Coordinates of C-alpha atoms and ligand atoms in Angstrom, one line a residue:
M1054 CA -16.4 -43.4 32.3
K1055 CA -17.6 -42.6 28.5
A1056 CA -15.7 -40.5 26.3
V1057 CA -15.5 -39.6 22.8
M1058 CA -11.8 -40.7 21.7
K1059 CA -9.6 -40.6 19.1
H1060 CA -8.3 -44.0 19.1
A1061 CA -5.8 -44.3 16.2
P1062 CA -4.0 -42.0 14.2
G1063 CA -5.6 -41.1 10.3
N1064 CA -8.7 -40.3 9.1
G1065 CA -11.9 -41.3 11.1
N1066 CA -10.7 -43.3 14.2
V1067 CA -12.8 -41.9 16.7
A1068 CA -15.6 -43.5 18.8
V1069 CA -17.4 -43.3 22.4
M1070 CA -15.1 -45.7 24.6
D1071 CA -14.8 -47.1 27.9
T1072 CA -11.8 -45.0 29.7
A1073 CA -10.4 -45.2 33.4
E1074 CA -11.8 -41.7 35.5
P1075 CA -8.7 -39.6 35.9
A1076 CA -7.1 -39.1 39.0
C1077 CA -7.0 -35.7 40.9
G1078 CA -3.1 -35.7 41.9
V1079 CA -1.1 -33.2 43.3
N1080 CA -1.8 -29.6 42.2
Q1081 CA -4.5 -30.7 40.1
V1082 CA -8.7 -30.3 40.2
K1083 CA -11.3 -32.7 38.8
V1084 CA -13.9 -30.7 37.0
E1085 CA -17.5 -32.3 36.4
V1086 CA -18.4 -31.9 32.7
A1087 CA -21.8 -30.2 32.4
F1088 CA -21.3 -29.1 28.8
C1089 CA -18.3 -29.2 26.0
G1090 CA -18.7 -27.3 22.9
V1091 CA -18.3 -29.1 19.2
C1092 CA -15.8 -26.5 17.6
G1093 CA -13.8 -26.6 14.3
T1094 CA -11.0 -28.3 15.6
D1095 CA -12.6 -31.4 17.0
I1096 CA -14.1 -32.0 13.3
H1097 CA -10.5 -31.3 12.2
V1098 CA -9.1 -34.0 14.5
L1099 CA -11.8 -36.6 13.6
H1100 CA -10.4 -36.3 9.5
D1101 CA -6.7 -36.0 10.9
T1102 CA -6.3 -32.5 9.2
F1103 CA -5.3 -30.7 12.8
R1104 CA -2.0 -32.3 14.7
N1105 CA -3.5 -34.8 17.3
Y1106 CA -2.3 -37.4 19.5
P1107 CA -4.3 -40.7 20.0
P1108 CA -5.3 -42.2 22.3
V1109 CA -7.1 -38.7 23.3
I1110 CA -10.2 -37.6 24.5
L1111 CA -11.4 -34.7 22.3
G1112 CA -13.4 -31.2 23.2
H1113 CA -12.0 -28.5 24.8
E1114 CA -14.6 -26.0 24.9
F1115 CA -16.4 -26.8 28.2
A1116 CA -17.6 -25.7 31.9
G1117 CA -18.6 -27.8 34.7
T1118 CA -18.5 -28.2 38.6
I1119 CA -15.1 -28.9 40.9
V1120 CA -15.8 -32.1 42.2
E1121 CA -12.6 -32.6 43.8
V1122 CA -9.5 -30.3 44.6
G1123 CA -6.0 -32.1 45.0
K1124 CA -3.2 -31.3 47.5
D1125 CA -1.5 -28.4 47.2
A1126 CA -4.3 -27.0 44.7
S1127 CA -4.9 -23.7 45.8
G1128 CA -7.4 -20.6 44.7
V1129 CA -9.9 -23.4 43.8
A1130 CA -13.2 -24.7 45.9
L1131 CA -15.7 -27.6 45.9
G1132 CA -18.5 -26.8 44.2
D1133 CA -17.1 -23.8 42.2
H1134 CA -19.2 -23.4 38.5
V1135 CA -15.8 -22.8 36.2
T1136 CA -14.9 -23.0 32.5
V1137 CA -11.2 -24.1 31.9
L1138 CA -8.5 -22.7 29.5
G1139 CA -7.5 -25.9 27.9
A1140 CA -4.6 -24.6 25.7
T1141 CA -2.2 -24.4 28.2
A1142 CA -2.5 -28.2 29.2
V1143 CA 1.2 -28.6 28.2
T1144 CA 3.5 -25.3 28.0
C1145 CA 7.3 -25.0 28.8
G1146 CA 7.0 -21.9 30.9
K1147 CA 10.4 -21.2 29.8
C1148 CA 10.5 -19.7 26.3
V1149 CA 10.0 -16.0 25.2
Y1150 CA 6.4 -16.5 24.6
C1151 CA 6.0 -18.6 27.7
R1152 CA 7.4 -15.6 29.4
S1153 CA 5.6 -12.6 27.8
G1154 CA 2.2 -15.0 28.2
R1155 CA 2.0 -15.5 24.5
F1156 CA 1.7 -19.2 25.2
M1157 CA 0.3 -20.0 22.0
F1158 CA 3.6 -19.7 20.3
C1159 CA 5.4 -22.3 22.5
P1160 CA 7.0 -24.6 20.6
I1161 CA 6.2 -27.4 22.6
R1162 CA 2.6 -26.2 24.0
R1163 CA -0.3 -29.2 23.4
G1164 CA -3.8 -28.3 24.2
M1165 CA -7.0 -30.6 25.6
G1166 CA -9.1 -32.4 23.3
H1167 CA -6.4 -33.3 20.8
G1168 CA -2.6 -32.9 22.5
V1169 CA -4.1 -34.4 26.0
N1170 CA -7.2 -35.7 27.1
G1171 CA -10.1 -33.4 26.4
A1172 CA -13.7 -33.0 27.9
F1173 CA -15.9 -34.8 25.9
A1174 CA -16.6 -37.2 29.0
R1175 CA -17.9 -36.6 32.5
Y1176 CA -14.8 -35.6 34.2
A1177 CA -11.4 -33.7 33.3
V1178 CA -8.4 -33.2 35.4
V1179 CA -6.5 -30.0 35.2
R1180 CA -4.4 -27.3 37.0
P1181 CA -5.9 -24.7 39.3
D1182 CA -4.4 -22.2 36.7
Q1183 CA -6.5 -23.3 34.0
I1184 CA -9.6 -22.7 36.0
F1185 CA -12.0 -19.6 35.5
R1186 CA -14.6 -19.2 37.8
L1187 CA -17.7 -17.9 36.6
P1188 CA -19.6 -15.4 38.0
E1189 CA -23.3 -15.8 40.0
G1190 CA -25.9 -17.1 37.8
F1191 CA -23.9 -17.4 34.5
G1192 CA -25.0 -20.9 33.0
L1193 CA -22.9 -23.2 32.7
D1194 CA -24.0 -24.2 29.0
E1195 CA -23.3 -20.7 27.7
A1196 CA -19.9 -20.8 29.8
S1197 CA -19.0 -23.8 27.7
L1198 CA -18.4 -21.0 24.5
S1199 CA -15.7 -19.3 26.5
E1200 CA -13.2 -20.7 24.5
P1201 CA -14.5 -19.5 21.3
F1202 CA -15.6 -16.1 22.7
A1203 CA -12.4 -15.5 24.1
A1204 CA -10.8 -15.6 20.7
A1205 CA -13.5 -13.0 19.4
V1206 CA -12.9 -10.9 22.5
Q1207 CA -8.8 -10.7 21.4
A1208 CA -9.8 -10.0 18.2
V1209 CA -12.2 -7.1 18.4
C1210 CA -11.3 -5.9 22.1
E1211 CA -7.3 -6.3 22.2
L1212 CA -6.2 -6.1 18.5
T1213 CA -8.2 -4.1 16.6
P1214 CA -8.8 0.1 17.7
V1215 CA -12.9 0.3 17.6
R1216 CA -14.4 3.4 19.0
I1217 CA -18.3 4.6 18.8
G1218 CA -18.9 5.9 15.9
D1219 CA -17.1 3.2 13.2
T1220 CA -18.8 1.0 11.0
A1221 CA -17.4 -2.2 11.3
L1222 CA -17.7 -5.5 8.6
V1223 CA -17.7 -9.0 9.9
S1224 CA -17.5 -11.3 7.1
G1225 CA -18.8 -14.7 7.6
P1226 CA -21.2 -15.4 10.4
G1227 CA -20.0 -18.6 11.8
P1228 CA -20.3 -18.9 15.5
I1229 CA -16.9 -16.6 15.5
G1230 CA -18.3 -14.1 13.5
L1231 CA -21.4 -13.8 15.7
L1232 CA -19.5 -13.5 18.7
C1233 CA -17.3 -10.6 17.1
L1234 CA -20.8 -9.2 16.3
K1235 CA -22.1 -9.1 19.8
L1236 CA -19.2 -7.6 21.6
L1237 CA -19.2 -4.7 18.4
V1238 CA -22.7 -4.1 19.3
A1239 CA -21.8 -4.1 23.1
E1240 CA -19.1 -1.4 22.4
G1241 CA -21.6 0.6 20.2
I1242 CA -20.3 0.1 17.0
K1243 CA -22.6 0.0 13.9
T1244 CA -21.6 -3.2 12.4
I1245 CA -22.7 -5.1 9.0
V1246 CA -22.6 -8.7 8.6
A1247 CA -21.6 -10.6 5.2
G1248 CA -22.5 -14.0 4.3
A1249 CA -22.8 -16.7 1.5
P1250 CA -25.9 -18.0 0.3
G1251 CA -25.8 -20.9 2.2
D1252 CA -25.7 -18.6 5.5
T1253 CA -29.5 -17.2 5.4
A1254 CA -29.9 -18.7 9.0
R1255 CA -27.3 -17.1 10.3
L1256 CA -27.9 -13.7 8.7
E1257 CA -31.0 -14.1 10.3
A1258 CA -29.6 -14.8 13.8
A1259 CA -26.9 -11.8 13.3
R1260 CA -29.7 -9.9 12.9
A1261 CA -31.5 -10.9 15.8
M1262 CA -28.3 -10.3 17.6
G1263 CA -27.9 -6.7 16.6
A1264 CA -26.3 -6.3 13.2
A1265 CA -27.1 -3.3 11.5
A1266 CA -27.3 -4.7 8.1
I1267 CA -27.1 -7.9 6.9
V1268 CA -25.7 -8.7 3.3
N1269 CA -26.2 -12.2 1.5
V1270 CA -23.3 -11.7 -0.8
G1271 CA -25.2 -14.3 -3.2
E1272 CA -28.0 -11.7 -3.8
T1273 CA -26.3 -8.3 -2.7
N1274 CA -23.2 -6.5 -4.1
L1275 CA -21.1 -6.6 -0.8
L1276 CA -19.1 -3.1 -1.8
E1277 CA -22.4 -1.5 -3.0
A1278 CA -23.9 -2.3 0.8
V1279 CA -20.9 -1.1 2.2
K1280 CA -21.3 2.3 0.8
E1281 CA -24.9 2.3 1.4
Q1282 CA -24.6 2.1 5.1
T1283 CA -21.3 4.1 5.9
G1284 CA -22.1 7.3 2.9
G1285 CA -19.6 5.8 0.3
M1286 CA -16.7 6.1 2.5
G1287 CA -16.1 1.8 3.2
V1288 CA -15.8 0.4 6.8
D1289 CA -13.3 1.3 9.1
T1290 CA -12.8 -2.4 10.3
A1291 CA -13.2 -5.4 8.5
F1292 CA -13.1 -9.0 10.6
E1293 CA -12.4 -11.9 8.2
C1294 CA -14.5 -14.6 10.1
A1295 CA -15.1 -17.1 7.1
G1296 CA -11.7 -18.1 5.6
H1297 CA -12.8 -18.0 2.3
P1298 CA -11.0 -16.1 -1.2
D1299 CA -14.3 -14.1 -1.4
S1300 CA -14.7 -12.9 1.7
V1301 CA -11.1 -11.9 2.2
R1302 CA -11.2 -9.5 -1.0
G1303 CA -14.6 -8.4 0.1
C1304 CA -13.1 -6.9 3.1
L1305 CA -10.2 -5.6 1.4
D1306 CA -12.8 -4.1 -1.2
A1307 CA -15.1 -2.7 1.7
L1308 CA -12.4 -1.0 3.7
R1309 CA -11.8 2.5 3.8
P1310 CA -8.0 4.3 3.8
M1311 CA -6.4 3.6 6.8
G1312 CA -8.8 0.9 7.7
R1313 CA -8.2 -2.1 9.6
Y1314 CA -8.4 -5.5 8.6
T1315 CA -8.1 -8.4 11.3
Q1316 CA -7.8 -12.1 10.1
V1317 CA -9.7 -14.0 12.5
A1318 CA -10.7 -17.4 10.5
I1319 CA -8.3 -20.0 9.7
S1320 CA -8.9 -20.8 5.8
G1321 CA -6.3 -24.0 5.6
R1322 CA -5.5 -22.7 2.1
E1323 CA -3.5 -20.3 0.3
I1324 CA -5.7 -17.2 -0.9
Q1325 CA -4.9 -15.0 -3.7
F1326 CA -5.7 -11.3 -3.2
P1327 CA -4.6 -7.7 -4.5
I1328 CA -1.6 -7.2 -2.1
D1329 CA -1.5 -3.5 -3.5
R1330 CA -4.9 -2.2 -1.8
L1331 CA -2.4 -2.3 1.1
I1332 CA -0.3 0.1 -0.1
F1333 CA -2.6 2.5 -2.0
K1334 CA -5.5 2.3 1.0
Q1335 CA -2.7 2.0 3.4
L1336 CA -4.1 -0.7 5.3
N1337 CA -3.3 -2.2 8.4
M1338 CA -3.6 -6.0 8.7
V1339 CA -3.3 -8.4 11.4
G1340 CA -4.0 -11.7 12.4
S1341 CA -5.7 -12.8 15.6
L1342 CA -4.3 -16.5 16.6
C1343 CA -6.7 -17.9 20.2
Y1344 CA -6.1 -15.7 23.1
T1345 CA -3.7 -15.1 26.2
E1346 CA -4.8 -15.7 29.9
R1347 CA -5.4 -12.1 30.5
T1348 CA -8.1 -12.2 27.6
W1349 CA -9.6 -15.0 29.7
D1350 CA -9.7 -12.3 32.8
R1351 CA -11.4 -10.1 30.6
V1352 CA -13.7 -12.4 29.9
M1353 CA -14.7 -13.2 33.2
K1354 CA -15.4 -9.6 33.7
I1355 CA -17.7 -9.3 30.3
Y1356 CA -19.6 -12.0 31.9
A1357 CA -19.8 -10.3 35.2
Q1358 CA -20.9 -7.2 33.8
G1359 CA -24.0 -9.1 32.1
K1360 CA -23.9 -6.8 28.8
V1361 CA -23.0 -9.9 26.5
R1362 CA -25.1 -13.1 27.0
L1363 CA -24.0 -16.3 25.0
G1364 CA -27.2 -18.9 24.8
D1365 CA -28.3 -17.6 21.5
L1366 CA -25.9 -19.0 20.2
I1367 CA -26.7 -22.8 20.8
T1368 CA -28.8 -24.6 18.8
A1369 CA -28.6 -28.4 19.9
K1370 CA -27.6 -30.4 23.2
F1371 CA -26.3 -34.1 22.6
P1372 CA -25.5 -36.8 25.1
I1373 CA -21.8 -37.4 24.0
A1374 CA -23.2 -41.1 22.5
E1375 CA -24.4 -39.0 19.8
W1376 CA -21.3 -37.3 19.1
S1377 CA -21.6 -37.6 15.5
A1378 CA -24.9 -36.3 15.1
G1379 CA -23.7 -33.2 16.5
F1380 CA -20.5 -33.4 14.6
D1381 CA -22.8 -33.6 11.7
L1382 CA -25.3 -30.4 12.2
C1383 CA -21.8 -28.4 12.5
V1384 CA -20.5 -29.7 9.2
E1385 CA -23.7 -29.1 7.8
K1386 CA -24.1 -25.9 8.9
K1387 CA -27.0 -26.2 10.2
A1388 CA -26.3 -25.0 13.8
L1389 CA -24.2 -22.4 15.3
K1390 CA -23.2 -24.2 18.7
V1391 CA -23.8 -27.6 19.0
L1392 CA -23.1 -29.0 22.7
L1393 CA -22.3 -32.2 23.9
Y1394 CA -23.3 -33.2 27.9
P1395 CA -22.0 -36.8 29.8
E1396 CA -24.8 -39.0 30.4
A1397 CA -25.9 -40.0 34.0
Ligands
ZN398 ZN1 -12.8 -24.4 19.8
ZN399 ZN1 6.9 -22.3 26.0

């Protein structure tokens, strides 16, 4: 089968290659990939700024159909429409984090798409416990956004207390920021979305998705806009989804005393900020890394209840042969989510 592979260590070294179709072993399930989303992590693997273990097939945000069920694999059936938790591909199962469901911190963990083969290919083979069955009628294209959506669900629904009547700030209108916005809107939270001058189209998308106000910080003072929206109080919660120094400081300024700051974006650099804000406003600051399996269970319930749909985040679909055009659209911020699909 054709697959987008990192074939050697270092910067670059990604190409569409012919590789053996994976065999479905004991306690394994073979999934025919319908769509696999391009994620910032894939671009980091391309440039070797995220750990990777070549030769490896890229891609970890996918959904598809079960086409083979291996011996002893239970709870799954041929023809099921599913999405896959790729991050648990390799864990020890024994450490304190694995035993408490916090597999992200397992010292030997390897995820699909960089640690083991991912899903920019026709087939992927996984364990049944990585499979989440989609509710009837939920599209395989929007279901391929489950992995970034789960990250937003942990940040908004599990780690940040949000209550109707609150005002939230989402700073950074990339895919994760917009997924956080969708959840906040579904929970009835008045949400301000802030972005940089290059984010005009993404801010318009935020408005269409239910933002109460959008702020282009190149044109409008964020603090003034926040005061206007909150009667001078400041926001109750801020979700930092840009990973930019100005955004971090903007969130700290925008919060009211006793507010909650949740760091969702990875910035990849050191950021200077006035740490005294934490004391003088007695802020709660928390980081949110990915999700747990329980988060994915919640994602399936959110899909089933139908209050949040994800299709409007998908701006382009490419066959895997055109992976680099898809990657470029993401790097240039010309797309929200780009999906790749295997060719017939
Ligand atoms: Zn991802
Ligand atoms: Zn472990």
